[in-house]
Amino acid sequence: MNAHIQYQVDPVVRRHLDFKLKQVPRFWFAGDPFRTRVFDALSLTFPDGERYFIQCVRLFRDQITDPELQQRVTDFIQQEAQHGIAHDKMNQILIDQGMPVKKFISHVNQRFGHALKHYPKQYNIAITAACEHLTALMAETFFSQKVTLAEAHPFIRALFAWHSIEEMEHRDVAYDVMTQVGHTPNTVRYVALVLVSLLMFYFTMQRTQGLLKQDGFSRIERLQLMRKGLPWFIGRTGILTRMKPKYLDWYKPEFHPSQHTIIHQYQTWVDTLAETHDPIKAGDAFWNATL
């Protein structure tokens, strides 16, 4: 066990969860087009992004000799596959709304395919580990304060709650493959997070604008929506701004993801799902247990 690990839970693969997404209204976040489409834009990249993460981890799978890490990799792959299935369903709803989802996804796949074909394995696993760092931090940030997702539709909130739980469970798997098997230098790790952060923000905003354009908003209206909505994400007290201290921990030479605490209401979600077998009730309990 890594001496730096303090907070670690084993990944659990959960299948066939129904979030009733077809019942969700078009602008499901407080009727706010901008906030809705930012989250939709994030969701767009998840299925193919997670398939890329699976491919990156598999590049090293035959080199893993630690049976515990091998099992965690297996669980990581299966969890990511389930995330892809769930967000594919969310993307299908966007397609049904007339959104240019296939164009966006094609562009995502081109970038991931190019990286796998032309860049070293150490680079690809570092990109994966950096993405897992970001998604784990976003998972905690979205649910660390009750007010953050108070106005989100409970079915979508439940979907992100489940995703957040599993990000907590496997946040260190790609990192351990990167360091223990890939022996990736810290400099590559540092650069990977810079690139991932910049590209994720740029492409999320680009796709948000594309979705809003398809909704019928003019260029001026889209700029107004962005000017009004962006501070909610990255303003001085924005939800993503709150990630900064833990985000910067990545750049410490001895950093490990499991140095960060597990979100405090983790067990509430796990216990509620076990009792009810209903991910929406588990999501509500998880959110209600938020400070």
XYZ file of C-alpha atoms in Angstrom, residues 28-29 34-50 53 83 87-88 90-91 94 101 104-105 108 112 131 134-135 137-139 142 149 156 159-160 163 196-197 199-209 211 232-233 239-240 243:
62
model
C -33.392 21.140 -16.532
C -31.231 23.435 -14.416
C -26.619 28.398 -19.963
C -26.149 26.262 -16.850
C -28.131 23.439 -18.441
C -26.066 23.439 -21.605
C -22.726 23.639 -19.760
C -23.553 20.405 -17.959
C -24.912 18.927 -21.193
C -21.653 19.875 -22.922
C -19.687 18.084 -20.210
C -21.892 15.024 -20.578
C -21.288 14.996 -24.337
C -17.638 14.108 -23.853
C -18.083 11.502 -21.124
C -18.928 8.352 -23.126
C -16.066 8.597 -25.603
C -13.751 10.147 -23.033
C -14.310 7.195 -20.738
C -9.520 6.174 -20.499
C -20.755 5.684 -17.134
C -24.279 9.347 -20.596
C -24.976 7.875 -24.032
C -28.331 11.531 -21.919
C -26.719 12.297 -25.280
C -29.925 15.825 -26.851
C -24.174 15.665 -30.876
C -19.165 17.000 -31.451
C -18.534 13.325 -30.700
C -13.739 14.108 -29.702
C -8.480 10.728 -28.779
C -8.822 13.825 -16.218
C -10.422 16.822 -12.418
C -13.575 14.713 -12.426
C -12.629 17.256 -7.789
C -15.727 18.261 -9.752
C -17.651 15.424 -8.117
C -20.802 19.735 -7.091
C -27.228 21.754 -7.349
C -30.035 14.622 -13.480
C -27.123 10.752 -12.345
C -24.266 13.057 -11.365
C -21.109 9.300 -11.250
C -6.444 18.816 -19.865
C -7.639 21.854 -17.899
C -8.772 21.922 -23.389
C -11.664 20.815 -21.184
C -12.652 24.405 -20.467
C -12.258 25.515 -24.091
C -14.207 22.653 -25.629
C -16.927 22.739 -22.962
C -17.533 26.413 -23.683
C -17.373 25.813 -27.437
C -19.955 23.029 -27.249
C -22.113 25.042 -24.880
C -22.239 27.780 -27.496
C -25.961 23.812 -28.134
C -21.358 30.944 -11.354
C -18.658 28.521 -12.542
C -18.181 26.362 -8.009
C -15.050 25.471 -9.999
C -11.480 23.381 -6.493
